[in-house]
Short mmCIF file of C-alpha atoms in Angstrom, two decimals:
data_model
loop_
_atom_site.label_atom_id
_atom_site.label_comp_id
_atom_site.label_asym_id
_atom_site.label_seq_id
_atom_site.Cartn_x
_atom_site.Cartn_y
_atom_site.Cartn_z
CA MET G 1 124.54 170.38 -27.63
CA LYS G 2 124.65 166.72 -27.34
CA LEU G 3 124.06 164.21 -30.16
CA ARG G 4 120.72 162.35 -29.96
CA VAL G 5 121.41 158.65 -30.09
CA GLY G 6 119.00 155.77 -30.62
CA ILE G 7 119.53 152.03 -30.42
CA VAL G 8 117.66 149.44 -32.18
CA GLY G 9 117.90 145.92 -30.72
CA CYS G 10 117.56 145.58 -26.97
CA GLY G 11 119.66 142.19 -26.44
CA LYS G 12 122.46 141.40 -24.15
CA PHE G 13 125.06 143.64 -25.69
CA ALA G 14 122.87 146.68 -26.19
CA ASP G 15 123.38 147.30 -22.40
CA VAL G 16 127.02 147.97 -23.06
CA HIS G 17 126.11 150.37 -25.69
CA VAL G 18 123.81 152.31 -23.35
CA GLN G 19 126.39 152.41 -20.58
CA GLN G 20 129.20 153.65 -23.08
CA VAL G 21 127.20 156.40 -24.37
CA HIS G 22 126.15 157.61 -21.01
CA ALA G 23 129.65 157.87 -20.03
CA LEU G 24 130.52 160.38 -22.58
CA ASP G 25 129.66 164.20 -22.48
CA ASN G 26 128.93 164.61 -26.17
CA ALA G 27 125.98 162.27 -26.51
CA GLU G 28 122.95 160.74 -24.94
CA VAL G 29 120.61 157.87 -25.53
CA VAL G 30 117.24 159.44 -26.24
CA ALA G 31 115.13 156.14 -27.33
CA VAL G 32 115.47 152.37 -27.72
CA CYS G 33 113.67 150.12 -30.14
CA ASP G 34 112.93 146.25 -30.23
CA LEU G 35 110.41 144.28 -32.25
CA GLU G 36 109.66 142.71 -28.87
CA PRO G 37 108.08 145.76 -26.71
CA LEU G 38 108.98 143.99 -23.52
CA MET G 39 112.62 144.10 -24.42
CA ALA G 40 112.56 147.70 -25.39
CA ARG G 41 110.43 148.52 -22.13
CA GLN G 42 112.95 146.81 -19.80
CA MET G 43 115.93 148.67 -21.27
CA ALA G 44 114.23 151.98 -20.95
CA VAL G 45 113.10 151.45 -17.59
CA ARG G 46 116.37 150.05 -16.26
CA TYR G 47 118.49 153.14 -17.77
CA SER G 48 115.53 155.84 -17.33
CA LEU G 49 115.33 156.24 -20.98
CA PRO G 50 112.72 158.83 -22.17
CA ALA G 51 111.33 156.79 -25.12
CA MET G 52 110.75 153.27 -26.41
CA TYR G 53 109.51 151.89 -29.65
CA SER G 54 108.65 148.68 -31.48
CA ASP G 55 108.91 150.28 -34.67
CA LEU G 56 112.03 151.72 -36.10
CA GLY G 57 110.31 153.95 -38.59
CA ARG G 58 108.38 155.66 -35.88
CA MET G 59 111.24 156.03 -33.76
CA LEU G 60 113.33 157.74 -36.46
CA THR G 61 110.29 159.88 -37.53
CA GLU G 62 109.44 161.13 -34.00
CA GLU G 63 112.90 161.44 -32.13
CA ARG G 64 115.05 163.24 -34.72
CA LEU G 65 118.07 161.20 -34.23
CA ASP G 66 121.60 162.10 -34.91
CA VAL G 67 122.89 158.60 -34.65
CA LEU G 68 121.51 155.10 -34.47
CA HIS G 69 123.34 152.10 -33.02
CA ILE G 70 122.42 148.92 -34.73
CA THR G 71 122.84 145.98 -32.21
CA THR G 72 120.50 143.50 -33.89
CA PRO G 73 121.62 140.15 -35.50
CA PRO G 74 123.57 140.76 -38.54
CA ALA G 75 121.32 139.48 -41.28
CA SER G 76 119.18 142.67 -40.33
CA HIS G 77 122.02 145.16 -40.44
CA PRO G 78 121.77 146.25 -44.33
CA ALA G 79 118.10 146.97 -44.22
CA LEU G 80 118.26 148.77 -40.80
CA ALA G 81 121.32 150.80 -41.76
CA SER G 82 119.59 152.00 -45.10
CA ILE G 83 116.36 152.93 -43.37
CA ALA G 84 118.28 154.78 -40.84
CA MET G 85 120.80 156.61 -43.32
CA GLU G 86 117.59 157.63 -45.54
CA ALA G 87 116.14 159.11 -42.57
CA GLY G 88 119.24 161.29 -41.97
CA CYS G 89 121.01 159.18 -39.18
CA HIS G 90 124.64 158.24 -38.90
CA VAL G 91 125.11 154.64 -37.98
CA PHE G 92 127.28 152.63 -35.52
CA VAL G 93 126.85 148.98 -36.19
CA GLU G 94 127.92 146.05 -34.25
CA LYS G 95 130.11 143.30 -35.82
CA PRO G 96 129.93 141.64 -38.00
CA LEU G 97 128.89 144.22 -40.33
CA ALA G 98 126.74 142.02 -42.49
CA LEU G 99 126.49 138.18 -43.41
CA ASN G 100 128.84 138.42 -46.27
CA VAL G 101 130.94 141.18 -48.08
CA LYS G 102 128.15 141.75 -50.65
CA ALA G 103 125.70 142.82 -48.05
CA ALA G 104 128.41 144.65 -46.40
CA GLN G 105 128.99 146.74 -49.61
CA GLU G 106 125.36 147.55 -49.48
CA ILE G 107 125.66 149.16 -46.18
CA VAL G 108 128.80 151.29 -47.35
CA ALA G 109 126.96 152.37 -50.45
CA ALA G 110 124.22 153.62 -48.50
CA ALA G 111 126.36 155.54 -46.32
CA GLU G 112 128.19 157.09 -49.22
CA HIS G 113 124.88 157.64 -51.21
CA HIS G 114 123.24 159.45 -48.22
CA GLY G 115 126.51 161.35 -47.12
CA ARG G 116 126.09 159.64 -43.66
CA LYS G 117 128.94 158.34 -41.38
CA LEU G 118 129.36 154.57 -40.63
CA CYS G 119 131.33 152.90 -38.16
CA ILE G 120 131.63 149.31 -36.92
CA ASN G 121 132.48 148.36 -33.23
CA TYR G 122 136.05 147.29 -33.77
CA TRP G 123 136.75 148.16 -30.14
CA TYR G 124 139.56 146.11 -29.23
CA ASN G 125 141.70 148.09 -31.66
CA TYR G 126 140.89 151.38 -29.47
CA ASP G 127 141.46 149.81 -26.10
CA PRO G 128 144.64 151.11 -24.33
CA PRO G 129 146.83 148.06 -25.46
CA GLY G 130 145.51 148.65 -29.03
CA GLU G 131 146.34 152.23 -29.00
CA ALA G 132 149.91 151.49 -27.42
CA LEU G 133 150.47 148.90 -30.27
CA ARG G 134 149.64 151.78 -32.90
CA ARG G 135 151.96 154.14 -31.26
CA LEU G 136 154.89 151.52 -31.28
CA VAL G 137 154.27 150.76 -34.95
CA GLU G 138 154.17 154.44 -36.04
CA GLU G 139 157.44 154.93 -34.14
CA GLY G 140 159.13 152.26 -36.28
CA VAL G 141 159.47 149.89 -33.18
CA LEU G 142 158.33 146.79 -35.23
CA GLY G 143 159.99 147.70 -38.27
CA GLU G 144 158.19 145.87 -41.36
CA PRO G 145 155.47 143.36 -40.17
CA VAL G 146 156.47 139.84 -41.16
CA HIS G 147 153.84 137.57 -39.43
CA VAL G 148 150.74 138.20 -37.10
CA GLU G 149 149.29 135.63 -34.54
CA SER G 150 145.82 136.59 -33.33
CA VAL G 151 144.08 134.43 -30.46
CA PHE G 152 140.72 134.78 -29.31
CA GLY G 153 139.14 132.80 -26.19
CA TYR G 154 135.53 132.34 -26.01
CA ASP G 155 133.94 130.68 -22.97
CA LEU G 156 130.80 128.77 -23.83
CA SER G 157 129.67 128.23 -20.16
CA GLY G 158 129.15 132.05 -20.05
CA VAL G 159 125.62 133.55 -20.42
CA PHE G 160 125.74 133.96 -24.26
CA GLY G 161 127.27 130.64 -24.91
CA SER G 162 124.73 128.98 -22.67
CA ALA G 163 121.96 130.72 -24.48
CA LEU G 164 123.19 129.68 -27.79
CA LEU G 165 123.63 126.05 -26.96
CA GLY G 166 120.20 125.86 -25.17
CA ASP G 167 118.13 127.24 -28.04
CA ASN G 168 118.08 125.72 -31.56
CA GLU G 169 116.39 128.90 -32.77
CA HIS G 170 119.09 131.25 -31.49
CA TRP G 171 120.15 133.63 -34.33
CA VAL G 172 123.88 132.45 -34.25
CA HIS G 173 122.79 129.01 -35.80
CA HIS G 174 121.59 130.73 -38.88
CA LEU G 175 124.91 132.53 -39.51
CA PRO G 176 127.01 130.92 -42.42
CA GLY G 177 129.96 130.63 -40.02
CA LYS G 178 127.50 129.98 -36.85
CA LEU G 179 129.68 130.71 -33.57
CA PHE G 180 132.85 131.80 -35.26
CA HIS G 181 130.84 134.15 -37.56
CA ASN G 182 129.92 136.22 -34.32
CA VAL G 183 133.47 136.63 -33.08
CA LEU G 184 135.68 136.23 -36.25
CA ASP G 185 135.90 140.03 -36.80
CA HIS G 186 137.77 140.30 -33.40
CA VAL G 187 140.52 138.12 -34.91
CA VAL G 188 140.58 139.03 -38.46
CA ASN G 189 140.54 142.77 -38.04
CA LYS G 190 143.77 142.64 -35.99
CA ILE G 191 145.49 140.52 -38.57
CA ALA G 192 144.22 142.94 -41.42
CA LEU G 193 145.79 145.83 -39.65
CA PHE G 194 149.27 144.40 -40.65
CA MET G 195 148.27 142.56 -43.79
CA PRO G 196 147.19 144.70 -46.64
CA ASP G 197 146.16 142.02 -48.92
CA ALA G 198 142.56 141.68 -49.98
CA ASP G 199 142.82 138.12 -51.41
CA PRO G 200 145.49 136.01 -49.47
CA GLN G 201 145.76 132.41 -49.72
CA VAL G 202 143.84 130.75 -46.95
CA CYS G 203 143.76 127.51 -45.00
CA ALA G 204 141.12 126.86 -42.31
CA PHE G 205 140.20 123.95 -40.04
CA ASP G 206 137.61 123.58 -37.22
CA HIS G 207 136.21 120.95 -34.89
CA ARG G 208 133.90 120.33 -32.05
CA HIS G 209 135.93 119.82 -28.82
CA ARG G 210 133.02 119.42 -26.49
CA PRO G 211 131.12 115.93 -26.56
CA ALA G 212 128.34 115.41 -28.83
CA SER G 213 124.89 116.22 -27.13
CA GLY G 214 122.54 114.18 -29.40
CA ASP G 215 121.13 117.34 -30.76
CA ALA G 216 121.84 117.83 -34.37
CA VAL G 217 121.59 121.64 -34.39
CA THR G 218 123.88 122.06 -31.32
CA ASN G 219 126.43 119.36 -32.62
CA ALA G 220 126.75 121.59 -35.83
CA VAL G 221 128.29 124.48 -33.75
CA MET G 222 131.96 123.90 -33.94
CA ASP G 223 133.97 125.40 -30.98
CA GLU G 224 137.66 125.26 -32.08
CA LEU G 225 139.02 127.16 -35.14
CA ARG G 226 142.50 127.47 -36.73
CA PHE G 227 143.43 129.42 -39.70
CA LEU G 228 146.23 130.53 -41.83
CA MET G 229 146.43 133.47 -44.14
CA GLN G 230 149.43 134.11 -46.54
CA GLY G 231 149.74 137.36 -48.19
CA GLU G 232 152.48 138.89 -50.56
CA ARG G 233 154.52 139.93 -47.73
CA VAL G 234 152.87 138.95 -44.43
CA SER G 235 151.27 136.02 -43.02
CA GLY G 236 148.67 135.76 -40.33
CA TYR G 237 147.58 132.91 -38.00
CA GLY G 238 144.25 132.94 -36.13
CA VAL G 239 142.64 131.00 -33.29
CA ILE G 240 139.31 130.79 -31.83
CA SER G 241 139.09 128.68 -28.75
CA SER G 242 136.42 127.62 -26.35
CA HIS G 243 138.24 125.54 -24.27
CA ALA G 244 141.73 126.62 -23.94
CA ARG G 245 142.26 128.30 -20.32
CA PRO G 246 142.37 131.07 -19.30
CA ALA G 247 140.11 132.48 -22.20
CA GLY G 248 142.34 135.20 -23.15
CA GLN G 249 142.81 137.58 -26.19
CA THR G 250 146.43 138.07 -27.48
CA LEU G 251 148.18 139.57 -30.36
CA ARG G 252 151.48 138.75 -31.29
CA VAL G 253 153.14 140.89 -34.17
CA TYR G 254 156.54 139.80 -35.55
CA GLY G 255 158.49 142.66 -37.29
CA THR G 256 161.98 142.90 -38.97
CA ARG G 257 163.13 144.80 -36.03
CA ASN G 258 161.50 143.66 -33.10
CA THR G 259 158.34 141.42 -31.88
CA ILE G 260 155.50 143.02 -30.05
CA GLN G 261 153.16 140.92 -27.67
CA VAL G 262 149.62 142.37 -26.68
CA ASP G 263 147.53 140.85 -24.06
CA PHE G 264 144.06 142.48 -24.23
CA GLN G 265 142.64 140.92 -20.97
CA LYS G 266 145.72 141.77 -18.92
CA ARG G 267 146.29 145.04 -20.75
CA THR G 268 149.93 144.49 -21.19
CA VAL G 269 152.18 145.52 -24.34
CA VAL G 270 155.59 144.03 -24.35
CA VAL G 271 158.34 144.65 -26.91
CA GLU G 272 160.73 141.61 -27.48
CA THR G 273 164.10 142.53 -28.71
CA ALA G 274 167.01 140.50 -29.91
CA GLN G 275 169.96 139.60 -27.71
CA THR G 276 172.86 141.89 -27.91
CA LEU G 277 174.87 140.43 -25.09
CA PRO G 278 176.84 136.99 -25.21
CA THR G 279 174.59 133.91 -25.21
CA ALA G 280 174.49 132.94 -21.56
CA LEU G 281 174.14 136.31 -20.30
CA GLY G 282 172.04 137.40 -22.85
CA ARG G 283 169.49 134.52 -21.78
CA LEU G 284 169.95 135.71 -18.27
CA VAL G 285 169.26 139.42 -18.87
CA SER G 286 166.27 138.60 -21.18
CA ALA G 287 164.17 137.48 -18.24
CA PHE G 288 164.74 140.74 -16.26
CA SER G 289 164.21 142.88 -19.28
CA HIS G 290 160.53 141.20 -19.67
CA ALA G 291 160.01 141.61 -15.93
CA ARG G 292 160.74 145.57 -16.33
CA ALA G 293 158.47 145.63 -19.21
CA TYR G 294 155.56 144.02 -17.31
CA ARG G 295 156.17 146.27 -14.32
CA ARG G 296 155.82 149.28 -16.55
CA CYS G 297 152.42 147.81 -17.82
CA ALA G 298 151.26 147.16 -14.32
CA TYR G 299 152.01 150.78 -13.26
CA GLY G 300 150.33 152.14 -16.19
CA ASN G 301 147.39 150.00 -15.59
CA LEU G 302 147.27 151.29 -12.00
CA ARG G 303 147.62 155.10 -13.20
CA GLN G 304 144.59 154.13 -15.53
CA PHE G 305 142.70 152.78 -12.71
CA LEU G 306 143.06 155.68 -10.54
CA TRP G 307 142.11 158.18 -13.36
CA ALA G 308 138.99 155.83 -13.96
CA GLU G 309 140.14 154.77 -17.37
CA PHE G 310 140.45 150.98 -16.56
CA HIS G 311 136.96 149.99 -17.66
CA ALA G 312 136.07 146.66 -19.40
CA PHE G 313 134.92 148.64 -22.52
CA GLU G 314 137.30 151.54 -22.39
CA GLY G 315 138.09 150.85 -26.04
CA MET G 316 134.71 151.16 -27.11
CA ARG G 317 134.18 154.31 -25.19
CA ARG G 318 137.16 155.88 -26.99
CA LEU G 319 136.03 154.67 -30.48
CA LEU G 320 132.37 156.09 -29.86
CA ARG G 321 133.95 159.48 -28.85
CA ALA G 322 135.99 159.46 -31.96
CA PHE G 323 133.04 158.47 -34.10
CA TYR G 324 130.80 161.27 -32.60
CA ASP G 325 133.79 163.64 -32.96
CA CYS G 326 133.98 163.01 -36.61
CA ILE G 327 130.21 163.54 -37.04
CA ARG G 328 130.43 167.05 -35.33
CA ARG G 329 133.44 168.06 -37.23
CA ASP G 330 132.34 166.34 -40.53
CA THR G 331 135.54 164.49 -40.83
CA ALA G 332 136.28 160.95 -41.88
CA PRO G 333 135.31 158.02 -39.60
CA PRO G 334 137.83 156.37 -37.37
CA ILE G 335 137.63 153.12 -39.15
CA PRO G 336 137.63 153.37 -43.08
CA HIS G 337 135.09 151.88 -45.26
CA ALA G 338 137.85 150.06 -47.17
CA GLU G 339 138.98 148.28 -44.06
CA MET G 340 135.45 147.25 -42.94
CA LEU G 341 134.98 145.68 -46.51
CA ARG G 342 138.35 143.90 -46.39
CA VAL G 343 137.80 142.34 -43.17
CA SER G 344 134.28 141.24 -44.28
CA GLY G 345 135.92 139.73 -47.53
CA LEU G 346 138.41 137.92 -45.53
CA MET G 347 135.82 136.50 -43.23
CA ASP G 348 133.96 135.26 -46.39
CA ALA G 349 137.29 133.55 -47.64
CA LEU G 350 137.74 131.87 -44.22
CA ILE G 351 134.11 130.51 -43.97
CA GLY G 352 134.16 129.59 -47.58
CA ARG G 353 137.39 127.68 -46.98
CA LEU G 354 136.03 126.01 -43.75
CA ALA G 355 132.89 124.74 -45.94
CA GLN G 356 135.38 123.33 -48.58
CA THR G 357 137.48 121.49 -45.96
CA ARG G 358 134.50 119.77 -44.31
CA LEU G 359 133.33 118.68 -47.71
CA ALA G 360 136.78 117.19 -48.52
CA GLN G 361 136.90 115.42 -44.91
CA GLU G 362 133.36 114.08 -45.61
CA GLY G 363 134.48 112.67 -48.88
CA ARG G 364 137.43 110.77 -47.37
CA GLN G 365 135.03 109.16 -44.74
#
């Protein structure tokens, strides 16, 4: 019997949730909800869904849902998650988990109090490159992690960026970290996999690379971020760039044995090893070694394509399957609560450091 899934929040990314659930054989979307009835109606019509609501309480009462997907702005996540869990639903929530770690703790506490499963959509870590990286680490190829570099490219000329910059009431303007707050999870959670520290030293800088528009609200949205975290044994460097091209998403992990380079857009995972041949010959052979590694990635991607596993959101599909399986088997969720809270705490530290840096800069002007 399939799990009954409901979705609250029928904005742009809710489409991806419906599509990925429909691709699975162990769950089905039976209802959607949005405060704006037209938004719920258009989604129900486009995906031939049986029910639509503008009242979450009514949907939870009438539909007997097993799982609720929360795809609303993050300020609403704690209240919606609590209502859903009290009604007996497990919860799959979009990132960021909440506006700050205190609110994130409320969501986790509700899950533990009601005995419900909770998962956040850190889907990149379950994409084929993310899983390949995890296997290499488990096999000891990396050795002990020393430093991590996580880069996230964000094209503001896309649909979401245009909507944000064209609407002063867009919900992103109300986030403590504005644009960065909405995508920072994708950068920080990858670093957190290798940096166990809950309270590392943090340096952070941001600026607006695009020209000023004459609108104060829009101008307050910074579009370039750089930060450095120093833990006890591991350091991390993060980048969010809206102007670097191509707009990619990469992860580079330096270890005591080897370095692993992951490109989530091209879906390549390459291990960089130390030269063992004499200097000149080693430099010559190194390029051929890299070529072989990329060729293996290309053939692997082709194989996934032929097996219909080369989807844009394959990682989300795999994460959902794992989450739904943990519900059926009553096992631990794929992403531990402690990991969600640690990422939320690191984001708080980064956003707080950015505010301090801006104040210091203003004081020097």
